[in-house]
XYZ file of C-alpha atoms in Angstrom:
237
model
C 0.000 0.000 0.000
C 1.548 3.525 -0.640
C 0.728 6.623 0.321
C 1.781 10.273 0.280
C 0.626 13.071 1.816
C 0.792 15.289 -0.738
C 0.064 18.626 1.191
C -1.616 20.793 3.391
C -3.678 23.382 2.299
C -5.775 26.169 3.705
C -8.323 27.790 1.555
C -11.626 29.331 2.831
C -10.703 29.035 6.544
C -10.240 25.611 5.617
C -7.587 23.431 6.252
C -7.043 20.075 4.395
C -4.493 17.410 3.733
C -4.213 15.661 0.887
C -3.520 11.954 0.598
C -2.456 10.465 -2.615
C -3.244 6.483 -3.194
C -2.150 4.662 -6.342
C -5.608 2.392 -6.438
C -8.634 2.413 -5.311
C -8.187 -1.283 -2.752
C -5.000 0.448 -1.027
C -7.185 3.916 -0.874
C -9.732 1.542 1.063
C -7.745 -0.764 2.731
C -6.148 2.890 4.597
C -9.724 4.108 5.181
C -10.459 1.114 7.055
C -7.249 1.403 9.577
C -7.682 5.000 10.070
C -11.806 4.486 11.445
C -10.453 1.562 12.973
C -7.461 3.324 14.857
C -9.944 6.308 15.438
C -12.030 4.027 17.460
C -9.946 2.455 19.059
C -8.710 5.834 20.670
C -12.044 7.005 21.569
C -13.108 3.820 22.821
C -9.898 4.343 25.323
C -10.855 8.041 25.861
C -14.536 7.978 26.120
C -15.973 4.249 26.410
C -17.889 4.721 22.936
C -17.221 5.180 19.617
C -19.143 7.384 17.474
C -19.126 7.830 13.965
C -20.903 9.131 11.251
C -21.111 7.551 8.006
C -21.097 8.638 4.067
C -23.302 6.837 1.288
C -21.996 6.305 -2.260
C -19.999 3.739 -3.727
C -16.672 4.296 -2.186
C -17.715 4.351 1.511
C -19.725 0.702 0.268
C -16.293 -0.967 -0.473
C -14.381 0.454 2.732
C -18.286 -0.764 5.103
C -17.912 -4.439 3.118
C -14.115 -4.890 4.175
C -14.875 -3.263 7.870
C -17.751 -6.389 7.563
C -14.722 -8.851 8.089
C -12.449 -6.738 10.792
C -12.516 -7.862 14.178
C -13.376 -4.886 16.264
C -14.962 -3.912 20.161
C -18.233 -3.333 18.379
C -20.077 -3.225 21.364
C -18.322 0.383 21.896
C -19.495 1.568 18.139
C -22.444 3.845 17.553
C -23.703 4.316 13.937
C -24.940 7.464 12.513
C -25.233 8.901 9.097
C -25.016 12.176 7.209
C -27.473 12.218 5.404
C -30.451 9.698 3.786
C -32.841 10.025 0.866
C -36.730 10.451 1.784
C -37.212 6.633 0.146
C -38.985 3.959 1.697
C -37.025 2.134 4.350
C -35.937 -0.880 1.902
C -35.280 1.106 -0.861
C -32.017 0.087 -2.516
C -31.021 3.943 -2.403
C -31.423 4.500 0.960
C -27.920 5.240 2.538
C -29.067 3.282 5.651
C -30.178 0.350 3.728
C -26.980 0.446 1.799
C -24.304 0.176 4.819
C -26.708 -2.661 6.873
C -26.455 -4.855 3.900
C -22.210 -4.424 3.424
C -21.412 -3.649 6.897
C -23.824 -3.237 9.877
C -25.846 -6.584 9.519
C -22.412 -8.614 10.017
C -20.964 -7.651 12.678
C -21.951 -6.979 16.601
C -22.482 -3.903 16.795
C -25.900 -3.548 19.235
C -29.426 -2.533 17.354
C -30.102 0.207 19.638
C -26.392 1.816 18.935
C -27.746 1.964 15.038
C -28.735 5.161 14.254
C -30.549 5.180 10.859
C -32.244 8.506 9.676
C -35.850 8.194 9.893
C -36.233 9.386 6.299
C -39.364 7.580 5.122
C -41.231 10.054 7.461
C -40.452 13.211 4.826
C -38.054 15.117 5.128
C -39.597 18.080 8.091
C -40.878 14.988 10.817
C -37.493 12.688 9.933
C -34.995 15.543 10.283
C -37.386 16.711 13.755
C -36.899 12.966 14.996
C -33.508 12.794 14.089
C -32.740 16.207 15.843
C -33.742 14.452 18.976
C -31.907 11.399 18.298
C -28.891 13.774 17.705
C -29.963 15.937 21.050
C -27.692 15.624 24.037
C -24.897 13.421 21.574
C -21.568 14.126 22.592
C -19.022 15.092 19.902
C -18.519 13.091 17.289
C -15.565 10.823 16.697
C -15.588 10.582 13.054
C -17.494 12.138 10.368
C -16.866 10.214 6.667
C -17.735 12.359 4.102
C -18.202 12.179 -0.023
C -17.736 14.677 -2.808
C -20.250 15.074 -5.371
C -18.979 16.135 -8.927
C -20.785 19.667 -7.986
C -19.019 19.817 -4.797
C -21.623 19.126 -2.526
C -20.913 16.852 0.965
C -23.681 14.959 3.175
C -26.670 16.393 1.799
C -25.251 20.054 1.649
C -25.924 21.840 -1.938
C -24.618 24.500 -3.738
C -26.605 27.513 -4.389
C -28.788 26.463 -1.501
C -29.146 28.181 1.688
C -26.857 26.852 4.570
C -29.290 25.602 7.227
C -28.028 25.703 10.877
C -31.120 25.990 12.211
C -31.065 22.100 14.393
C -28.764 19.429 14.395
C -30.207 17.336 11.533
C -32.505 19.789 8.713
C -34.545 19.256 6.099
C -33.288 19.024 2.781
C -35.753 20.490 -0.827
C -35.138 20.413 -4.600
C -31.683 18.573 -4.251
C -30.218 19.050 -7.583
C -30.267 15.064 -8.165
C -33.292 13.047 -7.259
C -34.487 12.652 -5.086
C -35.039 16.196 -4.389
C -36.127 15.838 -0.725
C -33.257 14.586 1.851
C -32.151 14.705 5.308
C -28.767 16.039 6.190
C -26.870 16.379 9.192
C -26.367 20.115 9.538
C -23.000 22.160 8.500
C -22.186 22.979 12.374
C -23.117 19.606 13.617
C -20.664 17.727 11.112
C -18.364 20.241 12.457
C -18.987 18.811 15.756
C -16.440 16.029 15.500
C -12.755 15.328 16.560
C -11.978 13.957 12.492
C -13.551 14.684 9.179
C -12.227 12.155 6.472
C -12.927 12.827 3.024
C -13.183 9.847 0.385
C -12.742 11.128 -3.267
C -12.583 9.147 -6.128
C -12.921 9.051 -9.350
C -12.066 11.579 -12.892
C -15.653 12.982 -12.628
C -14.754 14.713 -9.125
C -11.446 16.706 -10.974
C -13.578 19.664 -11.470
C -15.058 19.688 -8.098
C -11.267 19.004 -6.883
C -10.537 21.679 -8.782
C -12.556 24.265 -7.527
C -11.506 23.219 -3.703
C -8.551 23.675 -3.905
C -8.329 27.069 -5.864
C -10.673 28.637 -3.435
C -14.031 28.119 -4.944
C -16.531 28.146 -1.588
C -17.892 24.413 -2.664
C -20.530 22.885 0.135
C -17.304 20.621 0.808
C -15.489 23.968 2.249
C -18.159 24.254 4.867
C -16.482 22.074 6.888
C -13.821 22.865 8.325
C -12.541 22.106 11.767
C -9.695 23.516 13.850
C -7.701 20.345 13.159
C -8.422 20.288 9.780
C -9.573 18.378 7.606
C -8.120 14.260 5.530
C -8.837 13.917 1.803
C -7.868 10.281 0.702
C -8.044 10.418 -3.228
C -7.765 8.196 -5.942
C -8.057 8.662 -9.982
C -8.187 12.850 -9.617
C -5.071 14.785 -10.105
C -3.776 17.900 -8.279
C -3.280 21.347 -9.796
């Protein structure tokens, strides 16, 4: 496996670093020992793990090869960015999507499984899921994707920046379906590590625009320690 970090760079108030992989299975193979070493650190600070997870395809292949890890799942609790306002078993439903390569495999208890309640619309599941979210300490991990337009979680460009509870509701998302659930910009903030997993020759212009400054959705978060980017098939400019 080989990997460089490439840089660090701070644009937007934003700082990010870099990391170049030379495939996609040793770009996954170092996701999975990075959530796996991040839990096993909060597990010895705090007792619990929590982490929130990404949908797409990329996040799929790291979830299927965390399926066969050996892990203190007992310690792990499960949330997500965002979810599509689909029925429950609807094979786009980010929820339904890491059960079937991940969750569903390994021991990690029911109750510490916390899918967003999107079938309810997207006002009463991002409500419930506000109080799901309510009195959560901060997180240990957020995973996060990058769309080719630059959005992250369910956060949009050209679309108001709602802070306005922990989980908000999402209308007219530029790809169908048009009503989501997201996590919200400052509660994603709310986390000790953001990880970014990019991949792919249709994210170079959204790559692009990071890192020349362009205020992408991706941009908006931005912790004090900065943010990863693992990234495979884009180049750097």
């Amino acid at each position: 496996m080989t990997q460089n970090l490439n840089e660090t760079l701070r644009v937007n108030g934003q700082q990010s670093r870099w990391h170049a992989f030379e495939t996609q299975d040793s770009l996954n193979q170092a996701a999975v020992k990075r959530i796996l070493t991040a839990a096993d650190g909060a597990i010895s600070k705090y007792g619990s793990f929590l982490i929130v997870l990404a949908g797409g395809s990329t996040p799929k292949s790291v979830y299927q090869l965390l399926s066969k890890e050996q892990a203190d799942w007992s310690k792990w609790h499960i949330y997500h960015n965002d979810d599509r306002c689909l029925p429950v078993d609807h094979a786009e439903r980010n929820s339904l999507m890491a059960r079937q390569a991940w969750l569903n495999h390994v021991a990690i208890p029911q109750n510490q499984i916390h899918d967003i309640p999107a079938e309810l619309g997207n006002i009463e599941g991002a409500k419930a899921y506000t109080q799901t979210l309510k009195g959560v300490r901060t997180f240990d991990l957020v995973l996060l994707g990058l769309g080719e337009d630059g959005h992250t979680a369910s956060l949009f460009p050209n679309q108001a920046v709602d802070n306005s509870a922990d989980a908000v509701p999402v209308f007219d998302a530029p790809k169908p379906p048009p009503e989501r659930i997201t996590i919200s910009q400052n509660r994603l903030n709310n986390t000790h590590e953001v990880m970014f997993l990019v991949t792919g020759g249709g994210k170079q212009q959204a790559v692009d625009q990071w890192r020349s400054g362009v205020a992408i959705p991706a941009t908006l978060i931005a912790l004090e320690a900065g943010v990863d980017v693992y990234y495979f098939g884009v180049s750097l400019t």
